[in-house]
Amino acid sequence: MCTQNNLVLYSYNKIKEMIFTYKIAPGEVLSDYTLSGKLNISRTPIRQALLMLLSDGIVEKSNSSFNVVKLDRHFLDSLYEARLCLEPYIIKHNENIDLEKAEELIKKEENYIKGQNYVNALDIDLEFHNLLFATYDNSILSASYKSIYSRMKLANVISLASVNKKAADEYKQIISSLKVGDKEKASKLLTKSISKGYTQKIKALEKYGALIFEMIRGYYENSNK
Amino acid sequence: MCTQNNLVLYSYNKIKEMIFTYKIAPGEVLSDYTLSGKLNISRTPIRQALLMLLSDGIVEKSNSSFNVVKLDRHFLDSLYEARLCLEPYIIKHNENIDLEKAEELIKKEENYIKGQNYVNALDIDLEFHNLLFATYDNSILSASYKSIYSRMKLANVISLASVNKKAADEYKQIISSLKVGDKEKASKLLTKSISKGYTQKIKALEKYGALIFEMIRGYYENSNK
């Protein structure tokens, strides 16, 4: 029936979902004992799932306990610096971007924002970034981008507290520049967009403090109704 | 006596040493059966060691077999592009470089080159790069650099076929620029030095072809006498 590998993957996906919908808040301890009870799965596959989340960069290990990474200024500084180092470089050199698909995603994001469905808009936003960077034909840099991706998903939800309603417009300009072959401009616009995202998140964190996670959880609960 | 973990680590180090001294050549298949016989260790820890080498980026897996990565143009292109994307950025922003230690390493490298001990000079060269980048206070970018490090060690031995006797001088200039606070210049000099390393390696590969690995193996055998 359910092999050990299936149990690990199942636990991995379940715990990740709880983290990404803030049912387990950033900084919170991940007890294999508690999770084992909640998911009704023995502790060995749970611990293996936690190790996978560790390599995704959204879980930390200190001594013998695991916890969701803290979404603080230090985390955002590291993440956004890595993004600013890699993404503008990659967009300038990636010959494999599916621009049509990118435009479709932008349209979708625009519609979600119009409909105030910000949770879905965020998912599309991530998909858009993934389309631009994960297809880059350099296994080392793609792996580096991959190590950023889950952290981005975790950090991006802060945007729910301060939605950037112009994100789709910014992306449109980036894709337009790529379409006319102006990679330098696309790279600069992307740098600007990432920097803006950073500033908005820092401001939201400062304004709402820990309350921000309550707000975000509320969003997810509403969007599931 | 010898726990399972110790056996894995022992195998890992032994296989890595064989790869880095070209006893197992780039592209060669790593049979867990053969390695098991050679090292007199059962196949389970050998396979775990191979998985560790996989995550170091110096071993590949295709279908069910492992092989040392091919040291070809494609490998060098990916590696050097990743280096050019990350290292000049990091040197410009790293506040934690131990410049005194860097100067000590340069002096050592210089002496090894004078004494024509190129194998040791290469080790010091790597240590120098590690000192500049691994200490950067951004866990994401440091991890990216770490994923480059083992690949660099593998690629750097190509330099034995075409030794850059001026490397120490180039590093001296980089450190001098850092000492007077001219990070922009340090970053540019580093870009130049990395690009030069790339060109030399491509040329050596083109000139000697597969013979290059015989030459390098000879170097290691001589340096062990």
PDB file of C-alpha atoms in Angstrom, chain A:
ATOM      1  CA  MET A   1       0.000   0.000   0.000  1.00  0.00           C
ATOM      2  CA  CYS A   2       1.921   3.012   1.284  1.00  0.00           C
ATOM      3  CA  THR A   3       5.678   2.571   0.955  1.00  0.00           C
ATOM      4  CA  GLN A   4       8.133   4.386   3.206  1.00  0.00           C
ATOM      5  CA  ASN A   5       9.084   6.734   0.335  1.00  0.00           C
ATOM      6  CA  ASN A   6       5.453   7.635  -0.230  1.00  0.00           C
ATOM      7  CA  LEU A   7       5.058   8.434   3.451  1.00  0.00           C
ATOM      8  CA  VAL A   8       8.096  10.720   3.373  1.00  0.00           C
ATOM      9  CA  LEU A   9       6.786  12.550   0.307  1.00  0.00           C
ATOM     10  CA  TYR A  10       3.301  12.798   1.783  1.00  0.00           C
ATOM     11  CA  SER A  11       4.657  14.240   5.040  1.00  0.00           C
ATOM     12  CA  TYR A  12       6.925  16.591   3.137  1.00  0.00           C
ATOM     13  CA  ASN A  13       4.028  18.000   1.111  1.00  0.00           C
ATOM     14  CA  LYS A  14       1.707  18.266   4.103  1.00  0.00           C
ATOM     15  CA  ILE A  15       4.230  20.071   6.305  1.00  0.00           C
ATOM     16  CA  LYS A  16       5.209  22.367   3.452  1.00  0.00           C
ATOM     17  CA  GLU A  17       1.571  23.268   2.897  1.00  0.00           C
ATOM     18  CA  MET A  18       1.133  24.069   6.582  1.00  0.00           C
ATOM     19  CA  ILE A  19       4.209  26.302   6.450  1.00  0.00           C
ATOM     20  CA  PHE A  20       3.155  28.078   3.266  1.00  0.00           C
ATOM     21  CA  THR A  21      -0.345  28.776   4.605  1.00  0.00           C
ATOM     22  CA  TYR A  22       1.029  29.929   7.950  1.00  0.00           C
ATOM     23  CA  LYS A  23      -0.674  27.201   9.952  1.00  0.00           C
ATOM     24  CA  ILE A  24       2.820  26.750  11.283  1.00  0.00           C
ATOM     25  CA  ALA A  25       4.253  30.228  11.695  1.00  0.00           C
ATOM     26  CA  PRO A  26       7.805  31.340  10.803  1.00  0.00           C
ATOM     27  CA  GLY A  27      10.170  30.683  13.699  1.00  0.00           C
ATOM     28  CA  GLU A  28       7.896  28.002  15.176  1.00  0.00           C
ATOM     29  CA  VAL A  29       9.464  24.738  16.358  1.00  0.00           C
ATOM     30  CA  LEU A  30       8.641  21.684  14.252  1.00  0.00           C
ATOM     31  CA  SER A  31       8.326  18.810  16.697  1.00  0.00           C
ATOM     32  CA  ASP A  32       8.419  15.415  15.001  1.00  0.00           C
ATOM     33  CA  TYR A  33       6.356  14.141  17.931  1.00  0.00           C
ATOM     34  CA  THR A  34       3.531  16.675  17.416  1.00  0.00           C
ATOM     35  CA  LEU A  35       3.616  16.368  13.618  1.00  0.00           C
ATOM     36  CA  SER A  36       3.529  12.596  13.933  1.00  0.00           C
ATOM     37  CA  GLY A  37       0.309  12.867  15.937  1.00  0.00           C
ATOM     38  CA  LYS A  38      -1.234  15.477  13.641  1.00  0.00           C
ATOM     39  CA  LEU A  39      -0.520  13.604  10.405  1.00  0.00           C
ATOM     40  CA  ASN A  40      -0.937  10.154  11.936  1.00  0.00           C
ATOM     41  CA  ILE A  41       2.422   9.054  10.549  1.00  0.00           C
ATOM     42  CA  SER A  42       5.358   7.577  12.433  1.00  0.00           C
ATOM     43  CA  ARG A  43       8.282   9.800  13.354  1.00  0.00           C
ATOM     44  CA  THR A  44      10.905   8.351  10.986  1.00  0.00           C
ATOM     45  CA  PRO A  45       9.306   9.558   7.710  1.00  0.00           C
ATOM     46  CA  ILE A  46       8.458  12.879   9.392  1.00  0.00           C
ATOM     47  CA  ARG A  47      12.107  13.397  10.281  1.00  0.00           C
ATOM     48  CA  GLN A  48      13.140  12.594   6.713  1.00  0.00           C
ATOM     49  CA  ALA A  49      10.578  15.089   5.419  1.00  0.00           C
ATOM     50  CA  LEU A  50      12.030  17.720   7.762  1.00  0.00           C
ATOM     51  CA  LEU A  51      15.478  17.065   6.299  1.00  0.00           C
ATOM     52  CA  MET A  52      14.058  17.685   2.819  1.00  0.00           C
ATOM     53  CA  LEU A  53      12.549  20.970   4.007  1.00  0.00           C
ATOM     54  CA  LEU A  54      15.932  21.819   5.492  1.00  0.00           C
ATOM     55  CA  SER A  55      17.530  21.530   2.074  1.00  0.00           C
ATOM     56  CA  ASP A  56      14.717  23.690   0.635  1.00  0.00           C
ATOM     57  CA  GLY A  57      15.926  26.430   2.965  1.00  0.00           C
ATOM     58  CA  ILE A  58      12.590  26.990   4.708  1.00  0.00           C
ATOM     59  CA  VAL A  59      13.432  24.942   7.787  1.00  0.00           C
ATOM     60  CA  GLU A  60      16.448  25.393  10.059  1.00  0.00           C
ATOM     61  CA  LYS A  61      18.071  23.039  12.488  1.00  0.00           C
ATOM     62  CA  SER A  62      19.526  24.234  15.760  1.00  0.00           C
ATOM     63  CA  ASN A  63      20.949  21.550  18.022  1.00  0.00           C
ATOM     64  CA  SER A  64      18.468  18.736  17.807  1.00  0.00           C
ATOM     65  CA  SER A  65      15.302  20.686  17.013  1.00  0.00           C
ATOM     66  CA  PHE A  66      13.886  21.851  13.724  1.00  0.00           C
ATOM     67  CA  ASN A  67      12.045  25.130  13.231  1.00  0.00           C
ATOM     68  CA  VAL A  68      10.546  27.077  10.352  1.00  0.00           C
ATOM     69  CA  VAL A  69      13.005  29.827   9.414  1.00  0.00           C
ATOM     70  CA  LYS A  70      12.331  33.174  10.996  1.00  0.00           C
ATOM     71  CA  LEU A  71      10.940  35.653   8.498  1.00  0.00           C
ATOM     72  CA  ASP A  72      12.931  38.570   9.817  1.00  0.00           C
ATOM     73  CA  ARG A  73      15.019  41.314   8.343  1.00  0.00           C
ATOM     74  CA  HIS A  74      18.125  39.126   8.260  1.00  0.00           C
ATOM     75  CA  PHE A  75      16.302  36.455   6.251  1.00  0.00           C
ATOM     76  CA  LEU A  76      14.943  39.021   3.798  1.00  0.00           C
ATOM     77  CA  ASP A  77      18.357  40.693   3.454  1.00  0.00           C
ATOM     78  CA  SER A  78      20.048  37.400   2.505  1.00  0.00           C
ATOM     79  CA  LEU A  79      17.260  36.350   0.180  1.00  0.00           C
ATOM     80  CA  TYR A  80      16.955  39.609  -1.685  1.00  0.00           C
ATOM     81  CA  GLU A  81      20.686  40.065  -1.989  1.00  0.00           C
ATOM     82  CA  ALA A  82      20.954  36.596  -3.547  1.00  0.00           C
ATOM     83  CA  ARG A  83      18.070  37.441  -5.874  1.00  0.00           C
ATOM     84  CA  LEU A  84      19.668  40.731  -6.921  1.00  0.00           C
ATOM     85  CA  CYS A  85      22.955  38.976  -7.558  1.00  0.00           C
ATOM     86  CA  LEU A  86      21.486  36.171  -9.669  1.00  0.00           C
ATOM     87  CA  GLU A  87      18.215  37.149 -11.347  1.00  0.00           C
ATOM     88  CA  PRO A  88      19.242  40.273 -13.284  1.00  0.00           C
ATOM     89  CA  TYR A  89      22.281  38.349 -14.494  1.00  0.00           C
ATOM     90  CA  ILE A  90      20.250  35.352 -15.608  1.00  0.00           C
ATOM     91  CA  ILE A  91      17.533  37.365 -17.375  1.00  0.00           C
ATOM     92  CA  LYS A  92      20.262  39.068 -19.398  1.00  0.00           C
ATOM     93  CA  HIS A  93      21.702  35.748 -20.592  1.00  0.00           C
ATOM     94  CA  ASN A  94      18.811  33.290 -20.691  1.00  0.00           C
ATOM     95  CA  GLU A  95      17.972  32.389 -24.277  1.00  0.00           C
ATOM     96  CA  ASN A  96      15.307  29.883 -23.233  1.00  0.00           C
ATOM     97  CA  ILE A  97      12.573  32.129 -21.882  1.00  0.00           C
ATOM     98  CA  ASP A  98       9.131  31.248 -23.185  1.00  0.00           C
ATOM     99  CA  LEU A  99       7.885  34.804 -23.706  1.00  0.00           C
ATOM    100  CA  GLU A 100       4.399  33.780 -24.809  1.00  0.00           C
ATOM    101  CA  LYS A 101       3.915  31.708 -21.705  1.00  0.00           C
ATOM    102  CA  ALA A 102       5.257  34.643 -19.665  1.00  0.00           C
ATOM    103  CA  GLU A 103       2.621  36.926 -21.166  1.00  0.00           C
ATOM    104  CA  GLU A 104      -0.113  34.424 -20.387  1.00  0.00           C
ATOM    105  CA  LEU A 105       1.000  34.331 -16.764  1.00  0.00           C
ATOM    106  CA  ILE A 106       1.028  38.118 -16.559  1.00  0.00           C
ATOM    107  CA  LYS A 107      -2.536  38.232 -17.875  1.00  0.00           C
ATOM    108  CA  LYS A 108      -3.616  35.683 -15.296  1.00  0.00           C
ATOM    109  CA  GLU A 109      -1.921  37.616 -12.518  1.00  0.00           C
ATOM    110  CA  GLU A 110      -3.609  40.815 -13.649  1.00  0.00           C
ATOM    111  CA  ASN A 111      -7.021  39.151 -13.533  1.00  0.00           C
ATOM    112  CA  TYR A 112      -6.420  37.733 -10.074  1.00  0.00           C
ATOM    113  CA  ILE A 113      -5.354  41.145  -8.815  1.00  0.00           C
ATOM    114  CA  LYS A 114      -8.456  42.769 -10.353  1.00  0.00           C
ATOM    115  CA  GLY A 115     -10.589  40.131  -8.660  1.00  0.00           C
ATOM    116  CA  GLN A 116      -8.711  40.783  -5.390  1.00  0.00           C
ATOM    117  CA  ASN A 117      -7.663  37.141  -5.323  1.00  0.00           C
ATOM    118  CA  TYR A 118      -4.228  37.965  -3.992  1.00  0.00           C
ATOM    119  CA  VAL A 119      -3.368  34.456  -2.844  1.00  0.00           C
ATOM    120  CA  ASN A 120      -3.653  33.098  -6.387  1.00  0.00           C
ATOM    121  CA  ALA A 121      -1.940  36.183  -7.801  1.00  0.00           C
ATOM    122  CA  LEU A 122       1.077  35.375  -5.623  1.00  0.00           C
ATOM    123  CA  ASP A 123       1.251  31.814  -6.910  1.00  0.00           C
ATOM    124  CA  ILE A 124       1.241  33.036 -10.486  1.00  0.00           C
ATOM    125  CA  ASP A 125       3.876  35.589  -9.578  1.00  0.00           C
ATOM    126  CA  LEU A 126       6.189  32.796  -8.433  1.00  0.00           C
ATOM    127  CA  GLU A 127       5.414  30.754 -11.512  1.00  0.00           C
ATOM    128  CA  PHE A 128       6.402  33.762 -13.614  1.00  0.00           C
ATOM    129  CA  HIS A 129       9.790  34.040 -11.908  1.00  0.00           C
ATOM    130  CA  ASN A 130      10.335  30.331 -12.207  1.00  0.00           C
ATOM    131  CA  LEU A 131       9.656  30.525 -15.932  1.00  0.00           C
ATOM    132  CA  LEU A 132      12.300  33.202 -16.342  1.00  0.00           C
ATOM    133  CA  PHE A 133      15.085  31.596 -14.337  1.00  0.00           C
ATOM    134  CA  ALA A 134      14.676  27.855 -13.817  1.00  0.00           C
ATOM    135  CA  THR A 135      15.056  27.248 -17.562  1.00  0.00           C
ATOM    136  CA  TYR A 136      18.533  28.706 -17.674  1.00  0.00           C
ATOM    137  CA  ASP A 137      21.021  26.358 -19.293  1.00  0.00           C
ATOM    138  CA  ASN A 138      23.600  26.395 -16.516  1.00  0.00           C
ATOM    139  CA  SER A 139      23.060  23.653 -13.970  1.00  0.00           C
ATOM    140  CA  ILE A 140      25.049  25.443 -11.253  1.00  0.00           C
ATOM    141  CA  LEU A 141      23.164  28.744 -11.512  1.00  0.00           C
ATOM    142  CA  SER A 142      19.797  26.994 -11.917  1.00  0.00           C
ATOM    143  CA  ALA A 143      20.471  25.041  -8.719  1.00  0.00           C
ATOM    144  CA  SER A 144      21.293  28.321  -6.972  1.00  0.00           C
ATOM    145  CA  TYR A 145      18.035  29.781  -8.198  1.00  0.00           C
ATOM    146  CA  LYS A 146      16.187  26.693  -7.023  1.00  0.00           C
ATOM    147  CA  SER A 147      17.603  27.177  -3.543  1.00  0.00           C
ATOM    148  CA  ILE A 148      16.077  30.658  -3.598  1.00  0.00           C
ATOM    149  CA  TYR A 149      12.675  29.567  -4.855  1.00  0.00           C
ATOM    150  CA  SER A 150      11.122  28.053  -1.711  1.00  0.00           C
ATOM    151  CA  ARG A 151      12.449  30.896   0.382  1.00  0.00           C
ATOM    152  CA  MET A 152      10.819  33.313  -2.075  1.00  0.00           C
ATOM    153  CA  LYS A 153       7.505  31.542  -1.675  1.00  0.00           C
ATOM    154  CA  LEU A 154       7.780  31.875   2.086  1.00  0.00           C
ATOM    155  CA  ALA A 155       8.754  35.555   1.933  1.00  0.00           C
ATOM    156  CA  ASN A 156       6.317  36.488  -0.820  1.00  0.00           C
ATOM    157  CA  VAL A 157       3.283  35.982   1.388  1.00  0.00           C
ATOM    158  CA  ILE A 158       4.333  39.108   3.279  1.00  0.00           C
ATOM    159  CA  SER A 159       3.095  40.881   0.169  1.00  0.00           C
ATOM    160  CA  LEU A 160      -0.427  39.933   1.191  1.00  0.00           C
ATOM    161  CA  ALA A 161      -0.142  42.553   3.911  1.00  0.00           C
ATOM    162  CA  SER A 162       0.810  45.183   1.361  1.00  0.00           C
ATOM    163  CA  VAL A 163      -0.203  44.084  -2.119  1.00  0.00           C
ATOM    164  CA  ASN A 164       1.788  45.449  -5.067  1.00  0.00           C
ATOM    165  CA  LYS A 165      -1.068  45.977  -7.481  1.00  0.00           C
ATOM    166  CA  LYS A 166       1.338  47.087 -10.167  1.00  0.00           C
ATOM    167  CA  ALA A 167       3.422  43.896 -10.299  1.00  0.00           C
ATOM    168  CA  ALA A 168       1.786  42.751 -13.547  1.00  0.00           C
ATOM    169  CA  ASP A 169       2.558  46.128 -15.175  1.00  0.00           C
ATOM    170  CA  GLU A 170       6.189  45.855 -14.121  1.00  0.00           C
ATOM    171  CA  TYR A 171       6.424  42.371 -15.607  1.00  0.00           C
ATOM    172  CA  LYS A 172       4.784  43.544 -18.832  1.00  0.00           C
ATOM    173  CA  GLN A 173       7.544  46.121 -19.291  1.00  0.00           C
ATOM    174  CA  ILE A 174      10.205  43.501 -18.622  1.00  0.00           C
ATOM    175  CA  ILE A 175       8.771  41.145 -21.219  1.00  0.00           C
ATOM    176  CA  SER A 176       8.345  43.990 -23.740  1.00  0.00           C
ATOM    177  CA  SER A 177      12.038  44.806 -23.383  1.00  0.00           C
ATOM    178  CA  LEU A 178      12.968  41.166 -23.904  1.00  0.00           C
ATOM    179  CA  LYS A 179      10.758  41.006 -26.986  1.00  0.00           C
ATOM    180  CA  VAL A 180      12.630  43.842 -28.678  1.00  0.00           C
ATOM    181  CA  GLY A 181      15.933  42.313 -27.584  1.00  0.00           C
ATOM    182  CA  ASP A 182      16.790  44.995 -25.031  1.00  0.00           C
ATOM    183  CA  LYS A 183      18.131  42.652 -22.354  1.00  0.00           C
ATOM    184  CA  GLU A 184      20.013  45.392 -20.574  1.00  0.00           C
ATOM    185  CA  LYS A 185      16.753  47.271 -19.994  1.00  0.00           C
ATOM    186  CA  ALA A 186      14.915  44.092 -18.955  1.00  0.00           C
ATOM    187  CA  SER A 187      17.652  43.407 -16.431  1.00  0.00           C
ATOM    188  CA  LYS A 188      17.458  46.950 -15.007  1.00  0.00           C
ATOM    189  CA  LEU A 189      13.662  46.844 -14.758  1.00  0.00           C
ATOM    190  CA  LEU A 190      13.906  43.522 -12.960  1.00  0.00           C
ATOM    191  CA  THR A 191      16.456  44.920 -10.507  1.00  0.00           C
ATOM    192  CA  LYS A 192      14.053  47.778  -9.809  1.00  0.00           C
ATOM    193  CA  SER A 193      11.114  45.439  -9.339  1.00  0.00           C
ATOM    194  CA  ILE A 194      13.037  43.149  -6.952  1.00  0.00           C
ATOM    195  CA  SER A 195      14.313  46.129  -4.948  1.00  0.00           C
ATOM    196  CA  LYS A 196      10.775  47.481  -4.671  1.00  0.00           C
ATOM    197  CA  GLY A 197       9.544  44.090  -3.456  1.00  0.00           C
ATOM    198  CA  TYR A 198      12.242  44.114  -0.803  1.00  0.00           C
ATOM    199  CA  THR A 199      11.367  47.589   0.434  1.00  0.00           C
ATOM    200  CA  GLN A 200       7.648  46.788   0.599  1.00  0.00           C
ATOM    201  CA  LYS A 201       8.270  43.644   2.611  1.00  0.00           C
ATOM    202  CA  ILE A 202      10.588  45.359   5.080  1.00  0.00           C
ATOM    203  CA  LYS A 203       8.004  48.131   5.539  1.00  0.00           C
ATOM    204  CA  ALA A 204       5.172  45.652   6.079  1.00  0.00           C
ATOM    205  CA  LEU A 205       7.236  43.738   8.643  1.00  0.00           C
ATOM    206  CA  GLU A 206       8.058  46.942  10.504  1.00  0.00           C
ATOM    207  CA  LYS A 207       4.472  48.186  10.407  1.00  0.00           C
ATOM    208  CA  TYR A 208       2.654  45.042  11.492  1.00  0.00           C
ATOM    209  CA  GLY A 209       5.317  43.080  13.361  1.00  0.00           C
ATOM    210  CA  ALA A 210       4.197  39.621  14.422  1.00  0.00           C
ATOM    211  CA  LEU A 211       0.566  40.548  13.660  1.00  0.00           C
ATOM    212  CA  ILE A 212       1.408  40.146   9.999  1.00  0.00           C
ATOM    213  CA  PHE A 213       1.280  36.358  10.281  1.00  0.00           C
ATOM    214  CA  GLU A 214      -2.207  36.469  11.788  1.00  0.00           C
ATOM    215  CA  MET A 215      -3.342  38.654   8.897  1.00  0.00           C
ATOM    216  CA  ILE A 216      -1.874  36.298   6.333  1.00  0.00           C
ATOM    217  CA  ARG A 217      -3.397  33.225   7.961  1.00  0.00           C
ATOM    218  CA  GLY A 218      -6.733  35.026   7.756  1.00  0.00           C
ATOM    219  CA  TYR A 219      -6.242  35.548   4.027  1.00  0.00           C
ATOM    220  CA  TYR A 220      -5.646  31.853   3.498  1.00  0.00           C
ATOM    221  CA  GLU A 221      -8.615  30.846   5.598  1.00  0.00           C
ATOM    222  CA  ASN A 222     -10.880  33.214   3.650  1.00  0.00           C
ATOM    223  CA  SER A 223      -9.564  32.102   0.293  1.00  0.00           C
ATOM    224  CA  ASN A 224     -10.360  28.494   1.174  1.00  0.00           C
ATOM    225  CA  LYS A 225     -14.018  29.227   1.835  1.00  0.00           C
TER     226      LYS A 225
END
